[in-house]
PDB file of C-alpha atoms in Angstrom:
ATOM      1  CA  UNK A   1       0.000   0.000   0.000  1.00 47.00           C
ATOM      2  CA  UNK A   2       1.210   3.491  -0.837  1.00 62.00           C
ATOM      3  CA  UNK A   3       0.201   6.893   0.506  1.00 73.00           C
ATOM      4  CA  UNK A   4      -1.195   7.921  -2.884  1.00 87.00           C
ATOM      5  CA  UNK A   5      -4.817   8.885  -3.452  1.00 95.00           C
ATOM      6  CA  UNK A   6      -7.151   8.468  -6.416  1.00 97.00           C
ATOM      7  CA  UNK A   7     -10.262  10.429  -7.352  1.00 98.00           C
ATOM      8  CA  UNK A   8     -13.139   9.012  -9.401  1.00 98.00           C
ATOM      9  CA  UNK A   9     -15.747  11.494 -10.632  1.00 98.00           C
ATOM     10  CA  UNK A  10     -19.001   9.913 -11.724  1.00 96.00           C
ATOM     11  CA  UNK A  11     -18.539   7.161  -9.177  1.00 96.00           C
ATOM     12  CA  UNK A  12     -22.225   6.229  -9.039  1.00 92.00           C
ATOM     13  CA  UNK A  13     -22.390   5.163 -12.695  1.00 91.00           C
ATOM     14  CA  UNK A  14     -21.840   1.658 -13.985  1.00 92.00           C
ATOM     15  CA  UNK A  15     -18.247   2.107 -15.099  1.00 95.00           C
ATOM     16  CA  UNK A  16     -17.423   4.672 -12.420  1.00 96.00           C
ATOM     17  CA  UNK A  17     -18.492   2.402  -9.569  1.00 96.00           C
ATOM     18  CA  UNK A  18     -16.531  -0.488 -11.084  1.00 96.00           C
ATOM     19  CA  UNK A  19     -13.439   1.721 -11.346  1.00 97.00           C
ATOM     20  CA  UNK A  20     -13.816   2.637  -7.668  1.00 97.00           C
ATOM     21  CA  UNK A  21     -14.050  -1.004  -6.605  1.00 96.00           C
ATOM     22  CA  UNK A  22     -11.087  -2.016  -8.760  1.00 96.00           C
ATOM     23  CA  UNK A  23      -8.952   0.761  -7.288  1.00 96.00           C
ATOM     24  CA  UNK A  24      -9.940  -0.162  -3.749  1.00 95.00           C
ATOM     25  CA  UNK A  25      -9.031  -3.787  -4.427  1.00 93.00           C
ATOM     26  CA  UNK A  26      -5.563  -2.837  -5.665  1.00 90.00           C
ATOM     27  CA  UNK A  27      -2.530  -1.977  -3.562  1.00 83.00           C
ATOM     28  CA  UNK A  28      -1.802   1.227  -5.426  1.00 87.00           C
ATOM     29  CA  UNK A  29      -3.889   3.718  -3.492  1.00 91.00           C
ATOM     30  CA  UNK A  30      -4.311   4.364   0.209  1.00 88.00           C
ATOM     31  CA  UNK A  31      -7.451   6.415  -0.441  1.00 94.00           C
ATOM     32  CA  UNK A  32     -10.023   6.346  -3.219  1.00 96.00           C
ATOM     33  CA  UNK A  33     -12.346   9.336  -3.276  1.00 97.00           C
ATOM     34  CA  UNK A  34     -15.627   8.454  -4.981  1.00 97.00           C
ATOM     35  CA  UNK A  35     -17.439  11.608  -6.114  1.00 97.00           C
ATOM     36  CA  UNK A  36     -20.842  11.809  -7.773  1.00 94.00           C
ATOM     37  CA  UNK A  37     -23.949  13.942  -7.872  1.00 92.00           C
ATOM     38  CA  UNK A  38     -26.046  11.366  -6.009  1.00 89.00           C
ATOM     39  CA  UNK A  39     -23.352  10.435  -3.505  1.00 86.00           C
ATOM     40  CA  UNK A  40     -21.413  13.581  -2.652  1.00 88.00           C
ATOM     41  CA  UNK A  41     -23.319  16.333  -4.428  1.00 90.00           C
ATOM     42  CA  UNK A  42     -20.704  16.940  -7.127  1.00 95.00           C
ATOM     43  CA  UNK A  43     -22.560  18.247 -10.182  1.00 94.00           C
ATOM     44  CA  UNK A  44     -20.423  18.605 -13.323  1.00 93.00           C
ATOM     45  CA  UNK A  45     -22.913  21.087 -14.741  1.00 94.00           C
ATOM     46  CA  UNK A  46     -22.289  23.406 -11.771  1.00 96.00           C
ATOM     47  CA  UNK A  47     -18.732  24.756 -11.743  1.00 97.00           C
ATOM     48  CA  UNK A  48     -19.059  25.994  -8.162  1.00 97.00           C
ATOM     49  CA  UNK A  49     -19.782  22.414  -7.109  1.00 96.00           C
ATOM     50  CA  UNK A  50     -16.662  21.194  -8.922  1.00 97.00           C
ATOM     51  CA  UNK A  51     -14.517  23.921  -7.400  1.00 97.00           C
ATOM     52  CA  UNK A  52     -15.752  23.127  -3.884  1.00 97.00           C
ATOM     53  CA  UNK A  53     -14.982  19.416  -4.300  1.00 96.00           C
ATOM     54  CA  UNK A  54     -11.448  20.268  -5.421  1.00 97.00           C
ATOM     55  CA  UNK A  55     -11.011  22.639  -2.469  1.00 97.00           C
ATOM     56  CA  UNK A  56     -11.955  19.897  -0.013  1.00 95.00           C
ATOM     57  CA  UNK A  57      -9.600  17.375  -1.595  1.00 95.00           C
ATOM     58  CA  UNK A  58      -6.751  19.893  -1.571  1.00 94.00           C
ATOM     59  CA  UNK A  59      -6.678  19.520   2.208  1.00 91.00           C
ATOM     60  CA  UNK A  60      -5.503  15.906   1.890  1.00 89.00           C
ATOM     61  CA  UNK A  61      -2.759  13.993   0.036  1.00 89.00           C
ATOM     62  CA  UNK A  62      -2.256  14.927  -3.617  1.00 92.00           C
ATOM     63  CA  UNK A  63      -4.179  12.528  -5.876  1.00 96.00           C
ATOM     64  CA  UNK A  64      -1.987  10.809  -8.448  1.00 96.00           C
ATOM     65  CA  UNK A  65      -5.027   9.653 -10.439  1.00 98.00           C
ATOM     66  CA  UNK A  66      -8.064  11.687 -11.437  1.00 98.00           C
ATOM     67  CA  UNK A  67     -10.569   9.601 -13.402  1.00 98.00           C
ATOM     68  CA  UNK A  68     -13.618  11.293 -14.948  1.00 98.00           C
ATOM     69  CA  UNK A  69     -16.187   8.551 -15.565  1.00 97.00           C
ATOM     70  CA  UNK A  70     -19.136  10.699 -16.595  1.00 95.00           C
ATOM     71  CA  UNK A  71     -21.063  11.017 -19.834  1.00 92.00           C
ATOM     72  CA  UNK A  72     -24.470  11.172 -21.475  1.00 90.00           C
ATOM     73  CA  UNK A  73     -25.738   9.594 -24.689  1.00 87.00           C
ATOM     74  CA  UNK A  74     -29.529   9.447 -24.667  1.00 76.00           C
ATOM     75  CA  UNK A  75     -31.425  10.063 -21.378  1.00 75.00           C
ATOM     76  CA  UNK A  76     -34.554  11.458 -23.020  1.00 75.00           C
ATOM     77  CA  UNK A  77     -32.880  12.574 -26.246  1.00 83.00           C
ATOM     78  CA  UNK A  78     -32.110   9.806 -28.704  1.00 89.00           C
ATOM     79  CA  UNK A  79     -28.920  10.066 -30.828  1.00 90.00           C
ATOM     80  CA  UNK A  80     -29.651  11.749 -34.149  1.00 93.00           C
ATOM     81  CA  UNK A  81     -29.740   9.627 -37.290  1.00 94.00           C
ATOM     82  CA  UNK A  82     -29.826  12.616 -39.662  1.00 96.00           C
ATOM     83  CA  UNK A  83     -28.810  16.257 -39.590  1.00 96.00           C
ATOM     84  CA  UNK A  84     -32.520  17.062 -39.795  1.00 97.00           C
ATOM     85  CA  UNK A  85     -32.913  15.775 -36.235  1.00 95.00           C
ATOM     86  CA  UNK A  86     -30.310  18.114 -34.740  1.00 95.00           C
ATOM     87  CA  UNK A  87     -31.522  20.623 -32.156  1.00 96.00           C
ATOM     88  CA  UNK A  88     -29.651  23.285 -30.235  1.00 97.00           C
ATOM     89  CA  UNK A  89     -30.989  21.841 -26.987  1.00 96.00           C
ATOM     90  CA  UNK A  90     -29.562  18.391 -27.700  1.00 95.00           C
ATOM     91  CA  UNK A  91     -26.206  19.729 -28.860  1.00 96.00           C
ATOM     92  CA  UNK A  92     -25.823  21.992 -25.845  1.00 96.00           C
ATOM     93  CA  UNK A  93     -26.848  19.249 -23.401  1.00 96.00           C
ATOM     94  CA  UNK A  94     -24.235  16.838 -24.739  1.00 96.00           C
ATOM     95  CA  UNK A  95     -21.524  19.489 -24.814  1.00 97.00           C
ATOM     96  CA  UNK A  96     -22.367  20.554 -21.256  1.00 97.00           C
ATOM     97  CA  UNK A  97     -22.047  17.028 -19.857  1.00 96.00           C
ATOM     98  CA  UNK A  98     -19.482  15.396 -22.160  1.00 97.00           C
ATOM     99  CA  UNK A  99     -17.137  18.326 -22.801  1.00 98.00           C
ATOM    100  CA  UNK A 100     -17.628  21.280 -20.465  1.00 98.00           C
ATOM    101  CA  UNK A 101     -18.015  19.143 -17.353  1.00 97.00           C
ATOM    102  CA  UNK A 102     -14.688  17.290 -17.733  1.00 98.00           C
ATOM    103  CA  UNK A 103     -13.016  20.560 -18.765  1.00 98.00           C
ATOM    104  CA  UNK A 104     -14.119  22.208 -15.515  1.00 98.00           C
ATOM    105  CA  UNK A 105     -12.884  19.192 -13.576  1.00 98.00           C
ATOM    106  CA  UNK A 106      -9.511  19.697 -15.234  1.00 98.00           C
ATOM    107  CA  UNK A 107      -9.510  23.396 -14.407  1.00 98.00           C
ATOM    108  CA  UNK A 108     -10.029  22.807 -10.702  1.00 98.00           C
ATOM    109  CA  UNK A 109      -8.475  19.372 -10.126  1.00 98.00           C
ATOM    110  CA  UNK A 110      -5.288  19.440 -12.209  1.00 98.00           C
ATOM    111  CA  UNK A 111      -3.569  21.778  -9.695  1.00 97.00           C
ATOM    112  CA  UNK A 112      -3.896  18.947  -7.161  1.00 96.00           C
ATOM    113  CA  UNK A 113      -1.667  16.578  -9.139  1.00 97.00           C
ATOM    114  CA  UNK A 114       1.881  16.093  -7.834  1.00 95.00           C
ATOM    115  CA  UNK A 115       4.681  17.491  -9.964  1.00 94.00           C
ATOM    116  CA  UNK A 116       7.475  15.229  -8.756  1.00 92.00           C
ATOM    117  CA  UNK A 117       6.081  11.825  -9.771  1.00 94.00           C
ATOM    118  CA  UNK A 118       3.789  10.018 -12.204  1.00 96.00           C
ATOM    119  CA  UNK A 119       0.266  11.391 -12.285  1.00 97.00           C
ATOM    120  CA  UNK A 120      -2.743  10.648 -14.497  1.00 98.00           C
ATOM    121  CA  UNK A 121      -5.791  12.587 -15.630  1.00 98.00           C
ATOM    122  CA  UNK A 122      -8.155  10.285 -17.533  1.00 98.00           C
ATOM    123  CA  UNK A 123     -11.664  10.749 -18.914  1.00 98.00           C
ATOM    124  CA  UNK A 124     -14.113   8.385 -20.537  1.00 97.00           C
ATOM    125  CA  UNK A 125     -14.384   9.200 -24.214  1.00 96.00           C
ATOM    126  CA  UNK A 126     -15.694   7.118 -27.118  1.00 93.00           C
ATOM    127  CA  UNK A 127     -14.469   5.686 -30.386  1.00 93.00           C
ATOM    128  CA  UNK A 128     -17.261   7.541 -32.183  1.00 93.00           C
ATOM    129  CA  UNK A 129     -15.600  10.800 -31.104  1.00 94.00           C
ATOM    130  CA  UNK A 130     -12.776  10.096 -33.548  1.00 94.00           C
ATOM    131  CA  UNK A 131     -12.945  12.353 -36.593  1.00 94.00           C
ATOM    132  CA  UNK A 132     -10.584  10.167 -38.607  1.00 92.00           C
ATOM    133  CA  UNK A 133     -12.505   6.979 -37.789  1.00 91.00           C
ATOM    134  CA  UNK A 134     -15.976   8.353 -38.567  1.00 92.00           C
ATOM    135  CA  UNK A 135     -17.368   6.416 -41.524  1.00 89.00           C
ATOM    136  CA  UNK A 136     -21.036   6.095 -40.587  1.00 92.00           C
ATOM    137  CA  UNK A 137     -22.126   9.585 -39.581  1.00 94.00           C
ATOM    138  CA  UNK A 138     -25.098  10.090 -37.309  1.00 94.00           C
ATOM    139  CA  UNK A 139     -25.112  10.663 -33.557  1.00 94.00           C
ATOM    140  CA  UNK A 140     -24.192  14.286 -34.221  1.00 96.00           C
ATOM    141  CA  UNK A 141     -24.369  15.660 -30.668  1.00 95.00           C
ATOM    142  CA  UNK A 142     -22.621  12.740 -29.016  1.00 95.00           C
ATOM    143  CA  UNK A 143     -19.880  12.450 -31.642  1.00 96.00           C
ATOM    144  CA  UNK A 144     -19.195  16.177 -31.653  1.00 97.00           C
ATOM    145  CA  UNK A 145     -19.124  16.489 -27.852  1.00 97.00           C
ATOM    146  CA  UNK A 146     -16.705  13.577 -27.530  1.00 97.00           C
ATOM    147  CA  UNK A 147     -14.520  14.945 -30.334  1.00 97.00           C
ATOM    148  CA  UNK A 148     -14.419  18.238 -28.454  1.00 98.00           C
ATOM    149  CA  UNK A 149     -13.507  16.387 -25.268  1.00 98.00           C
ATOM    150  CA  UNK A 150     -10.648  14.687 -27.106  1.00 97.00           C
ATOM    151  CA  UNK A 151      -9.345  18.079 -28.199  1.00 98.00           C
ATOM    152  CA  UNK A 152      -9.570  19.393 -24.627  1.00 98.00           C
ATOM    153  CA  UNK A 153      -7.524  16.392 -23.467  1.00 98.00           C
ATOM    154  CA  UNK A 154      -4.913  17.034 -26.166  1.00 98.00           C
ATOM    155  CA  UNK A 155      -4.593  20.669 -25.101  1.00 98.00           C
ATOM    156  CA  UNK A 156      -4.351  19.699 -21.435  1.00 98.00           C
ATOM    157  CA  UNK A 157      -1.567  17.235 -22.241  1.00 98.00           C
ATOM    158  CA  UNK A 158       0.495  19.905 -23.993  1.00 98.00           C
ATOM    159  CA  UNK A 159       0.057  22.395 -21.171  1.00 98.00           C
ATOM    160  CA  UNK A 160       0.532  19.941 -18.306  1.00 97.00           C
ATOM    161  CA  UNK A 161       3.790  18.635 -19.767  1.00 97.00           C
ATOM    162  CA  UNK A 162       5.379  22.022 -19.065  1.00 97.00           C
ATOM    163  CA  UNK A 163       4.821  21.753 -15.316  1.00 96.00           C
ATOM    164  CA  UNK A 164       4.273  18.016 -14.726  1.00 97.00           C
ATOM    165  CA  UNK A 165       6.790  16.153 -16.928  1.00 97.00           C
ATOM    166  CA  UNK A 166       5.726  12.725 -15.632  1.00 97.00           C
ATOM    167  CA  UNK A 167       1.996  13.314 -16.119  1.00 98.00           C
ATOM    168  CA  UNK A 168      -0.266  11.469 -18.544  1.00 98.00           C
ATOM    169  CA  UNK A 169      -3.556  12.810 -19.891  1.00 98.00           C
ATOM    170  CA  UNK A 170      -5.696  10.259 -21.707  1.00 98.00           C
ATOM    171  CA  UNK A 171      -9.146   9.627 -23.100  1.00 98.00           C
ATOM    172  CA  UNK A 172     -10.478   6.086 -22.762  1.00 98.00           C
ATOM    173  CA  UNK A 173     -12.944   4.122 -24.872  1.00 96.00           C
ATOM    174  CA  UNK A 174     -14.473   1.428 -22.622  1.00 94.00           C
ATOM    175  CA  UNK A 175     -16.040  -0.683 -25.350  1.00 88.00           C
ATOM    176  CA  UNK A 176     -19.738  -1.551 -25.275  1.00 85.00           C
ATOM    177  CA  UNK A 177     -20.457  -1.990 -21.584  1.00 84.00           C
ATOM    178  CA  UNK A 178     -23.660  -3.420 -20.155  1.00 76.00           C
ATOM    179  CA  UNK A 179     -24.847  -0.238 -18.443  1.00 73.00           C
ATOM    180  CA  UNK A 180     -27.884   2.020 -18.700  1.00 66.00           C
ATOM    181  CA  UNK A 181     -26.071   4.146 -21.288  1.00 66.00           C
ATOM    182  CA  UNK A 182     -25.746   1.285 -23.779  1.00 65.00           C
ATOM    183  CA  UNK A 183     -28.948  -0.692 -23.141  1.00 63.00           C
ATOM    184  CA  UNK A 184     -30.888   0.776 -26.115  1.00 62.00           C
ATOM    185  CA  UNK A 185     -27.981   0.002 -28.453  1.00 63.00           C
ATOM    186  CA  UNK A 186     -26.972  -3.528 -27.448  1.00 61.00           C
ATOM    187  CA  UNK A 187     -28.981  -5.278 -30.167  1.00 65.00           C
ATOM    188  CA  UNK A 188     -26.593  -6.857 -32.625  1.00 64.00           C
ATOM    189  CA  UNK A 189     -23.580  -6.610 -30.324  1.00 68.00           C
ATOM    190  CA  UNK A 190     -21.797  -9.964 -30.166  1.00 67.00           C
ATOM    191  CA  UNK A 191     -21.843 -11.568 -26.733  1.00 63.00           C
ATOM    192  CA  UNK A 192     -18.054 -11.441 -26.490  1.00 66.00           C
ATOM    193  CA  UNK A 193     -18.106  -7.717 -27.289  1.00 73.00           C
ATOM    194  CA  UNK A 194     -20.633  -6.747 -24.618  1.00 81.00           C
ATOM    195  CA  UNK A 195     -18.533  -6.241 -21.505  1.00 88.00           C
ATOM    196  CA  UNK A 196     -19.429  -6.187 -17.854  1.00 91.00           C
ATOM    197  CA  UNK A 197     -18.527  -2.968 -16.073  1.00 92.00           C
ATOM    198  CA  UNK A 198     -16.000  -4.857 -13.942  1.00 94.00           C
ATOM    199  CA  UNK A 199     -14.226  -6.254 -16.985  1.00 94.00           C
ATOM    200  CA  UNK A 200     -14.109  -2.895 -18.744  1.00 95.00           C
ATOM    201  CA  UNK A 201     -12.857  -1.136 -15.609  1.00 95.00           C
ATOM    202  CA  UNK A 202     -10.047  -3.652 -15.228  1.00 96.00           C
ATOM    203  CA  UNK A 203      -9.034  -3.250 -18.848  1.00 96.00           C
ATOM    204  CA  UNK A 204      -9.070   0.561 -18.680  1.00 97.00           C
ATOM    205  CA  UNK A 205      -6.907   0.642 -15.562  1.00 97.00           C
ATOM    206  CA  UNK A 206      -4.484  -1.785 -17.220  1.00 97.00           C
ATOM    207  CA  UNK A 207      -4.284   0.545 -20.232  1.00 98.00           C
ATOM    208  CA  UNK A 208      -3.496   3.494 -17.955  1.00 98.00           C
ATOM    209  CA  UNK A 209      -0.785   1.490 -16.218  1.00 96.00           C
ATOM    210  CA  UNK A 210       0.957   1.009 -19.556  1.00 97.00           C
ATOM    211  CA  UNK A 211       0.883   4.621 -20.739  1.00 98.00           C
ATOM    212  CA  UNK A 212       3.875   6.947 -20.589  1.00 98.00           C
ATOM    213  CA  UNK A 213       4.184  10.731 -20.923  1.00 98.00           C
ATOM    214  CA  UNK A 214       4.897  10.164 -24.620  1.00 98.00           C
ATOM    215  CA  UNK A 215       1.308   8.867 -24.938  1.00 98.00           C
ATOM    216  CA  UNK A 216      -0.206  11.891 -23.213  1.00 98.00           C
ATOM    217  CA  UNK A 217      -3.049  13.521 -25.122  1.00 98.00           C
ATOM    218  CA  UNK A 218      -4.137  10.364 -26.898  1.00 98.00           C
ATOM    219  CA  UNK A 219      -7.380   8.412 -26.754  1.00 98.00           C
ATOM    220  CA  UNK A 220      -7.062   4.696 -26.159  1.00 98.00           C
ATOM    221  CA  UNK A 221      -9.417   1.757 -26.484  1.00 96.00           C
ATOM    222  CA  UNK A 222     -10.016  -0.830 -23.769  1.00 95.00           C
ATOM    223  CA  UNK A 223      -7.539  -3.128 -25.572  1.00 95.00           C
ATOM    224  CA  UNK A 224      -4.764  -0.541 -25.522  1.00 96.00           C
ATOM    225  CA  UNK A 225      -5.017   0.466 -29.181  1.00 96.00           C
ATOM    226  CA  UNK A 226      -4.679   4.175 -29.900  1.00 97.00           C
ATOM    227  CA  UNK A 227      -7.790   5.613 -31.552  1.00 96.00           C
ATOM    228  CA  UNK A 228      -7.260   7.926 -34.554  1.00 94.00           C
ATOM    229  CA  UNK A 229      -7.783  11.618 -33.907  1.00 88.00           C
TER     230      UNK A 229
END
């Protein structure tokens, strides 16, 4: 056991809760802070809430891992299948949760990372956020918000390298995980490609373990493959 701490934001979700349990079961972290709207009142759509959570954590040991496990795909607004279905409301909702929320976490939590050792800032992204890998179209709001998140992560990596040379910033694609987010879209997914949250969490943490500062700013799949930008 070390004296290092980890922070998981979105800890009440399927993948987030599995990440928390996997971290607690490991010997890498003495403390795992599980933050969520339902559990601790952390609301990614309220920057004051994010800032307050960071202020509280600043009173303890510096976290060497910050994992943002939040995201929205449908929840009352189905992914668009044509540009004719786009609405400003849907676009803004997805950007608020998938892009702005993690960006505000970075703004307030990155100063907590140690400068003298390895540190990681990771956020759940998605393969469909890849511009270079987009061959099907559709899902305009979700794709665009995740692509924007990937750009935020790239920018953070460049900036953080100047002050935290051992830091890694990464986006993570968890695969198709059997959670509420993917339930409407599981039809046609092969059984061996529909992962449990525990399996996906274990794979994502293994991917993070293998990344170096040279990988910072990239987005990586659950199997370790780098996803095109």
